[in-house]
Every structure is written in structure tokens, then in C-alpha cells.
């Protein structure tokens, strides 16, 4: 009996997986201003989670080689398959969790926590100081040059620096 149940259950899972909306379908819905269904959010969160796992694996693989990590990240950023997921992820970041089902709210919270860990690990691998977050602001630049020391070297825009 058990030998018959497992193949049927596996086939049912495959059929259900085939019913999940693709990232292209979700992106199209978002761009058309259509409301996302619970199934859309589930698929979107799963796709974003998978990409985050790929990022985390890449960071671990190249953690000791900043140049290789940079090249791998550039390669991932130009992968057309990941572009839709990146777009979906930005939408998820701006989604009010209160509008999601309990299951998707929990999954989104887990995704955001995992993404924060991945981001922190990336900054560490790239040698940024402890506690750095990409959201830190750069120092404010004065509107005039009053803060520039009088004895600082000034480069004429027509001069060539060797």
C-alpha cells in the first residue's frame, strides 16, 4: 500500500508545483497594477528565498577572495533569470505584512531575516568594518568650498595627473 501512495503523492506535488505562478507572471501582474493572490505571494517569497540562498552560497564560496566574489556578484546581477526575482524582492520589501496570510507573513519575515544575514556576511567578506550596513549615509558635503583647507592641492580640470 505504501509503495503505491508515495508515487501518487509525488505526482500530486509535481502537479501542484506546476500550478504555481512563474516569476514572469508575477512581474507582469505587478507591472499591470493587478493585485497579487496568496499563491502569487507564496511563489514570490519562495523565488526570493532561493535567490538569497544562491547569494549566500556564492558569498561563502568566495569569502576569502574579494575579487572573485565581486566578479561572481556582477555575474549574478546580469543574469536575466534573476532580474525578475530582484524586481519581485523589491516589491516584497515594500509589502505591508499585515496584508499577507499568516503563512506568507511568517515566510516573509524569515526571508527578510535571512537576507539581512546574507547582506551582513557580504559586507564582512568584502572587508567593510564591523556593523557596516549599506544604508549608512556618507558625510554631508558642504555646498561651498569653505570646508576645504586653504593649502589643499587644487587640480585644474585641463591638467593631466600622472
XYZ file of N, CA and C in Angstrom:
486
model
N 0.828 -1.193 0.000
C 0.000 0.000 0.000
C 0.871 1.256 0.000
N 1.901 1.286 0.859
C 2.768 2.451 0.959
C 3.507 2.689 -0.352
N 3.853 1.604 -1.065
C 4.574 1.739 -2.326
C 3.715 2.426 -3.379
N 2.405 2.318 -3.273
C 1.504 2.977 -4.222
C 1.244 4.426 -3.833
N 1.218 4.705 -2.561
C 0.901 6.050 -2.073
C 2.016 7.042 -2.394
N 3.277 6.653 -2.235
C 4.389 7.575 -2.462
C 4.444 8.095 -3.893
N 4.351 7.241 -4.923
C 4.376 7.788 -6.274
C 3.196 8.727 -6.561
N 2.031 8.393 -6.029
C 0.861 9.244 -6.231
C 1.063 10.588 -5.534
N 1.590 10.555 -4.331
C 1.847 11.799 -3.597
C 2.887 12.645 -4.318
N 3.924 12.001 -4.831
C 4.967 12.712 -5.566
C 4.389 13.342 -6.830
N 3.556 12.610 -7.552
C 2.918 13.135 -8.761
C 2.024 14.337 -8.424
N 1.323 14.250 -7.308
C 0.465 15.365 -6.889
C 1.301 16.600 -6.581
N 2.441 16.409 -5.932
C 3.329 17.541 -5.650
C 3.845 18.174 -6.936
N 4.180 17.363 -7.910
C 4.644 17.891 -9.192
C 3.551 18.693 -9.885
N 2.323 18.196 -9.822
C 1.208 18.921 -10.423
C 0.973 20.249 -9.718
N 1.036 20.237 -8.411
C 0.850 21.476 -7.656
C 1.960 22.465 -7.941
N 3.187 21.980 -8.052
C 4.309 22.862 -8.357
C 4.127 23.489 -9.729
N 3.564 22.749 -10.647
C 3.312 23.272 -11.982
C 2.244 24.350 -11.989
N 1.414 24.402 -10.973
C 0.347 25.394 -10.889
C 0.833 26.722 -10.306
N 1.976 26.721 -9.681
C 2.491 27.945 -9.073
C 2.825 28.948 -10.170
N 2.512 30.217 -9.946
C 2.817 31.229 -10.958
C 4.324 31.408 -11.121
N 4.749 31.689 -12.338
C 6.168 31.923 -12.604
C 6.530 33.346 -12.184
N 7.822 33.588 -12.062
C 8.253 34.953 -11.711
C 7.846 35.931 -12.800
N 7.893 35.509 -14.061
C 7.472 36.397 -15.155
C 6.000 36.770 -15.027
N 5.168 35.807 -14.644
C 3.741 36.079 -14.458
C 3.512 37.040 -13.293
N 4.274 36.864 -12.232
C 4.133 37.748 -11.066
C 4.587 39.155 -11.419
N 5.711 39.279 -12.110
C 6.206 40.597 -12.525
C 5.170 41.279 -13.410
N 4.597 40.536 -14.352
C 3.589 41.109 -15.246
C 2.391 41.627 -14.453
N 1.932 40.851 -13.464
C 0.807 41.289 -12.629
C 1.135 42.591 -11.898
N 2.335 42.658 -11.344
C 2.750 43.849 -10.596
C 2.781 45.053 -11.537
N 3.392 44.870 -12.701
C 3.515 45.978 -13.651
C 2.171 46.422 -14.202
N 1.207 45.507 -14.270
C -0.139 45.845 -14.740
C -1.002 46.422 -13.620
N -0.446 46.472 -12.407
C -1.186 47.023 -11.280
C -2.225 46.075 -10.714
N -2.121 44.802 -11.050
C -3.072 43.811 -10.536
C -2.671 43.390 -9.138
N -3.676 43.035 -8.364
C -3.426 42.570 -7.003
C -2.864 41.153 -7.043
N -1.851 40.914 -6.206
C -1.257 39.583 -6.124
C -2.101 38.693 -5.222
N -2.263 37.455 -5.645
C -3.002 36.479 -4.845
C -2.084 35.900 -3.777
N -2.661 35.130 -2.884
C -1.883 34.445 -1.854
C -0.863 33.510 -2.514
N -1.281 32.816 -3.568
C -0.375 31.911 -4.293
C 0.760 32.697 -4.949
N 0.457 33.894 -5.450
C 1.499 34.740 -6.040
C 2.539 35.115 -4.986
N 2.069 35.521 -3.817
C 2.997 35.886 -2.745
C 3.832 34.684 -2.306
N 3.197 33.525 -2.222
C 3.931 32.315 -1.842
C 5.049 32.045 -2.844
N 4.717 32.089 -4.136
C 5.717 31.842 -5.177
C 6.797 32.922 -5.172
N 6.408 34.171 -4.951
C 7.364 35.281 -4.926
C 8.354 35.122 -3.773
N 7.849 34.781 -2.609
C 8.705 34.608 -1.429
C 9.633 33.408 -1.636
N 9.111 32.333 -2.202
C 9.951 31.155 -2.464
C 11.059 31.481 -3.465
N 10.721 32.234 -4.527
C 11.732 32.606 -5.529
C 12.801 33.504 -4.910
N 12.381 34.481 -4.115
C 13.337 35.376 -3.460
C 14.203 34.614 -2.458
N 13.620 33.644 -1.774
C 14.383 32.834 -0.819
C 15.443 32.005 -1.535
N 15.083 31.462 -2.685
C 16.038 30.653 -3.458
C 17.202 31.522 -3.936
N 16.919 32.713 -4.424
C 17.989 33.614 -4.869
C 18.864 34.007 -3.684
N 18.263 34.250 -2.536
C 19.053 34.588 -1.349
C 19.974 33.431 -0.967
N 19.480 32.199 -1.090
C 20.329 31.033 -0.811
C 21.497 30.980 -1.799
N 21.228 31.275 -3.064
C 22.301 31.301 -4.062
C 23.338 32.377 -3.719
N 22.850 33.548 -3.304
C 23.767 34.620 -2.897
C 24.614 34.190 -1.708
N 23.966 33.612 -0.705
C 24.691 33.175 0.495
C 25.741 32.123 0.145
N 25.384 31.184 -0.735
C 26.340 30.149 -1.152
C 27.514 30.766 -1.904
N 27.241 31.742 -2.757
C 28.296 32.414 -3.513
C 29.227 33.175 -2.579
N 28.658 33.851 -1.604
C 29.472 34.598 -0.637
C 30.375 33.645 0.130
N 29.844 32.525 0.570
C 30.662 31.556 1.305
C 31.756 30.971 0.417
N 31.421 30.700 -0.827
C 32.386 30.108 -1.750
C 33.583 31.033 -1.977
N 33.324 32.342 -2.074
C 34.381 33.302 -2.396
C 34.720 34.235 -1.233
N 34.397 33.845 -0.032
C 34.587 34.713 1.131
C 36.034 35.160 1.318
N 36.981 34.358 0.867
C 38.395 34.697 1.044
C 39.023 35.344 -0.184
N 38.212 35.638 -1.190
C 38.726 36.230 -2.427
C 37.764 37.326 -2.885
N 38.038 38.555 -2.459
C 37.140 39.682 -2.756
C 36.932 39.892 -4.248
N 37.992 39.757 -5.019
C 37.873 39.972 -6.463
C 36.953 38.925 -7.089
N 37.132 37.678 -6.724
C 36.281 36.614 -7.261
C 34.840 36.802 -6.796
N 34.672 37.223 -5.553
C 33.325 37.486 -5.044
C 32.682 38.615 -5.832
N 33.431 39.669 -6.077
C 32.898 40.782 -6.866
C 32.494 40.344 -8.263
N 33.343 39.551 -8.910
C 33.019 39.053 -10.250
C 31.772 38.164 -10.218
N 31.671 37.310 -9.213
C 30.507 36.425 -9.100
C 29.233 37.224 -8.871
N 29.327 38.265 -8.070
C 28.147 39.095 -7.805
C 27.728 39.856 -9.067
N 28.700 40.336 -9.817
C 28.381 41.018 -11.077
C 27.714 40.042 -12.040
N 28.249 38.833 -12.122
C 27.653 37.822 -12.995
C 26.211 37.532 -12.588
N 25.975 37.430 -11.290
C 24.613 37.178 -10.826
C 23.700 38.365 -11.129
N 24.228 39.579 -11.012
C 23.393 40.766 -11.229
C 23.015 40.932 -12.694
N 23.762 40.305 -13.596
C 23.441 40.413 -15.020
C 22.674 39.206 -15.539
N 22.388 38.250 -14.678
C 21.631 37.057 -15.062
C 20.166 37.439 -15.250
N 19.676 37.311 -16.474
C 18.302 37.720 -16.776
C 17.269 36.934 -15.972
N 17.582 35.680 -15.659
C 16.645 34.864 -14.886
C 16.433 35.448 -13.487
N 17.469 36.104 -12.963
C 17.373 36.660 -11.613
C 16.786 38.069 -11.592
N 16.736 38.724 -12.746
C 16.242 40.101 -12.796
C 14.801 40.210 -12.305
N 13.952 39.289 -12.722
C 12.558 39.312 -12.283
C 12.434 39.101 -10.792
N 13.259 38.226 -10.256
C 13.216 37.956 -8.818
C 13.704 39.179 -8.044
N 14.688 39.879 -8.581
C 15.166 41.103 -7.936
C 14.040 42.130 -7.881
N 13.307 42.263 -8.958
C 12.167 43.186 -9.006
C 11.106 42.774 -7.985
N 10.798 41.485 -7.967
C 9.813 40.962 -7.009
C 10.285 41.202 -5.578
N 11.567 41.004 -5.328
C 12.096 41.182 -3.981
C 11.915 42.632 -3.517
N 12.145 43.583 -4.421
C 11.946 44.997 -4.045
C 10.485 45.258 -3.713
N 9.574 44.612 -4.419
C 8.149 44.749 -4.106
C 7.861 44.128 -2.744
N 8.439 42.966 -2.475
C 8.224 42.308 -1.181
C 8.720 43.177 -0.032
N 9.844 43.867 -0.242
C 10.380 44.734 0.808
C 9.414 45.861 1.167
N 8.563 46.234 0.216
C 7.607 47.317 0.452
C 6.194 46.815 0.717
N 6.057 45.521 0.916
C 4.745 44.937 1.181
C 4.412 45.046 2.666
N 3.212 45.476 2.944
C 2.747 45.538 4.335
C 2.441 44.109 4.786
N 3.209 43.585 5.749
C 2.982 42.202 6.182
C 1.555 41.940 6.659
N 0.874 42.962 7.133
C -0.492 42.783 7.618
C -1.453 42.386 6.493
N -1.056 42.624 5.235
C -1.923 42.275 4.104
C -1.741 40.827 3.656
N -0.784 40.124 4.256
C -0.483 38.756 3.844
C -1.160 37.736 4.749
N -1.304 36.529 4.231
C -1.798 35.434 5.065
C -0.759 35.173 6.153
N -1.167 34.501 7.201
C -0.248 34.195 8.309
C 0.967 33.421 7.809
N 0.732 32.451 6.935
C 1.816 31.635 6.404
C 2.808 32.495 5.602
N 2.285 33.358 4.737
C 3.168 34.207 3.938
C 3.839 35.291 4.778
N 3.156 35.781 5.789
C 3.757 36.776 6.685
C 4.961 36.165 7.395
N 4.788 34.944 7.893
C 5.885 34.244 8.570
C 7.033 33.987 7.592
N 6.700 33.550 6.380
C 7.730 33.276 5.365
C 8.461 34.557 4.968
N 7.738 35.663 4.857
C 8.368 36.941 4.502
C 9.299 37.414 5.613
N 8.862 37.291 6.855
C 9.715 37.683 7.983
C 10.997 36.846 8.003
N 10.865 35.550 7.737
C 12.033 34.674 7.688
C 12.951 35.085 6.533
N 12.369 35.370 5.373
C 13.150 35.805 4.216
C 13.916 37.086 4.535
N 13.259 38.064 5.115
C 13.918 39.342 5.418
C 15.060 39.157 6.413
N 14.861 38.276 7.393
C 15.931 37.999 8.361
C 17.109 37.314 7.676
N 16.829 36.367 6.791
C 17.895 35.678 6.068
C 18.629 36.630 5.127
N 17.890 37.516 4.477
C 18.525 38.492 3.590
C 19.435 39.432 4.378
N 19.028 39.811 5.571
C 19.867 40.678 6.411
C 21.166 39.953 6.780
N 21.071 38.664 7.103
C 22.277 37.887 7.421
C 23.195 37.790 6.204
N 22.598 37.556 5.036
C 23.386 37.449 3.808
C 24.083 38.772 3.511
N 23.373 39.867 3.683
C 23.951 41.183 3.429
C 25.113 41.450 4.392
N 24.929 41.140 5.652
C 25.988 41.325 6.645
C 27.199 40.472 6.296
N 26.965 39.230 5.894
C 28.067 38.335 5.523
C 28.810 38.867 4.300
N 28.073 39.442 3.355
C 28.704 40.029 2.172
C 29.624 41.180 2.581
N 29.137 42.070 3.433
C 29.954 43.205 3.881
C 31.204 42.724 4.606
N 31.064 41.687 5.413
C 32.230 41.128 6.107
C 33.233 40.570 5.109
N 32.735 39.808 4.129
C 33.620 39.211 3.128
C 34.332 40.265 2.297
N 33.680 41.405 2.092
C 34.282 42.475 1.299
C 35.175 43.386 2.154
N 35.274 43.107 3.449
C 36.186 43.840 4.310
C 35.650 45.131 4.890
N 34.342 45.330 4.841
C 33.774 46.529 5.458
C 33.873 46.414 6.975
N 33.917 47.547 7.665
C 34.046 47.495 9.131
C 32.831 46.853 9.785
N 33.074 46.274 10.947
C 32.008 45.646 11.745
C 30.859 46.626 11.937
N 29.649 46.165 11.754
C 28.476 46.999 11.961
C 28.081 47.815 10.744
N 28.854 47.726 9.657
C 28.520 48.480 8.449
C 27.231 47.955 7.856
N 26.372 48.859 7.467
C 25.191 48.471 6.700
C 25.150 49.378 5.491
N 24.793 48.872 4.377
C 24.791 49.631 3.138
C 23.899 50.845 3.200
N 23.138 50.963 4.269
C 22.208 52.078 4.381
C 22.821 53.279 5.095
N 24.070 53.158 5.522
C 24.702 54.277 6.208
C 24.898 55.436 5.238
N 24.768 56.635 5.762
C 24.932 57.815 4.918
C 26.381 58.249 4.905
N 26.762 58.770 3.767
C 28.094 59.351 3.651
C 28.079 60.719 4.322
N 29.245 61.223 4.728
C 29.271 62.545 5.338
C 28.717 63.579 4.373
N 28.071 64.576 4.926
C 27.489 65.625 4.103
C 28.601 66.480 3.496
N 28.457 66.786 2.233
C 29.434 67.621 1.537
C 28.927 69.057 1.593
N 29.792 69.994 2.033
C 29.338 71.386 2.120
C 29.002 71.939 0.735
N 28.049 72.854 0.691
C 27.621 73.446 -0.580
C 28.720 74.310 -1.196
N 29.527 74.909 -0.355
C 30.626 75.714 -0.887
C 31.943 75.056 -0.500
N 33.037 75.631 -0.880
C 34.328 75.021 -0.575
C 34.962 75.588 0.686
N 34.137 76.103 1.593
C 34.656 76.695 2.822
C 35.316 75.651 3.729
N 34.921 74.392 3.583
C 35.485 73.351 4.440
C 36.784 72.776 3.866
N 37.147 73.182 2.645
C 38.368 72.691 2.030
C 39.539 73.500 2.558
N 40.570 72.851 3.114
C 41.716 73.586 3.642
C 42.366 74.447 2.549
N 42.817 75.636 2.947
C 43.401 76.588 2.001
C 44.650 76.034 1.334
N 45.384 75.167 2.044
C 46.628 74.661 1.473
C 46.446 73.361 0.688
N 45.201 72.938 0.472
C 44.995 71.690 -0.263
C 45.296 71.904 -1.737
N 45.799 70.867 -2.356
C 46.140 70.954 -3.777
C 44.865 71.046 -4.595
N 44.897 71.920 -5.564
C 43.766 72.083 -6.455
C 44.179 71.633 -7.838
N 43.344 70.825 -8.459
C 43.668 70.319 -9.783
C 42.890 71.102 -10.811
N 43.600 71.646 -11.773
C 42.961 72.324 -12.882
C 42.366 71.241 -13.752
N 41.063 71.370 -14.163
C 40.418 70.330 -14.933
C 41.115 70.016 -16.265
N 41.942 70.927 -16.748
C 42.623 70.665 -18.010
C 43.964 69.978 -17.808
N 44.427 69.885 -16.552
C 45.704 69.241 -16.274
C 45.560 67.724 -16.285
N 46.619 67.059 -16.614
C 46.645 65.595 -16.584
C 47.429 65.149 -15.367
N 46.873 64.195 -14.655
C 47.531 63.657 -13.472
C 48.270 62.393 -13.881
N 49.554 62.305 -13.530
C 50.339 61.120 -13.866
C 50.582 60.300 -12.638
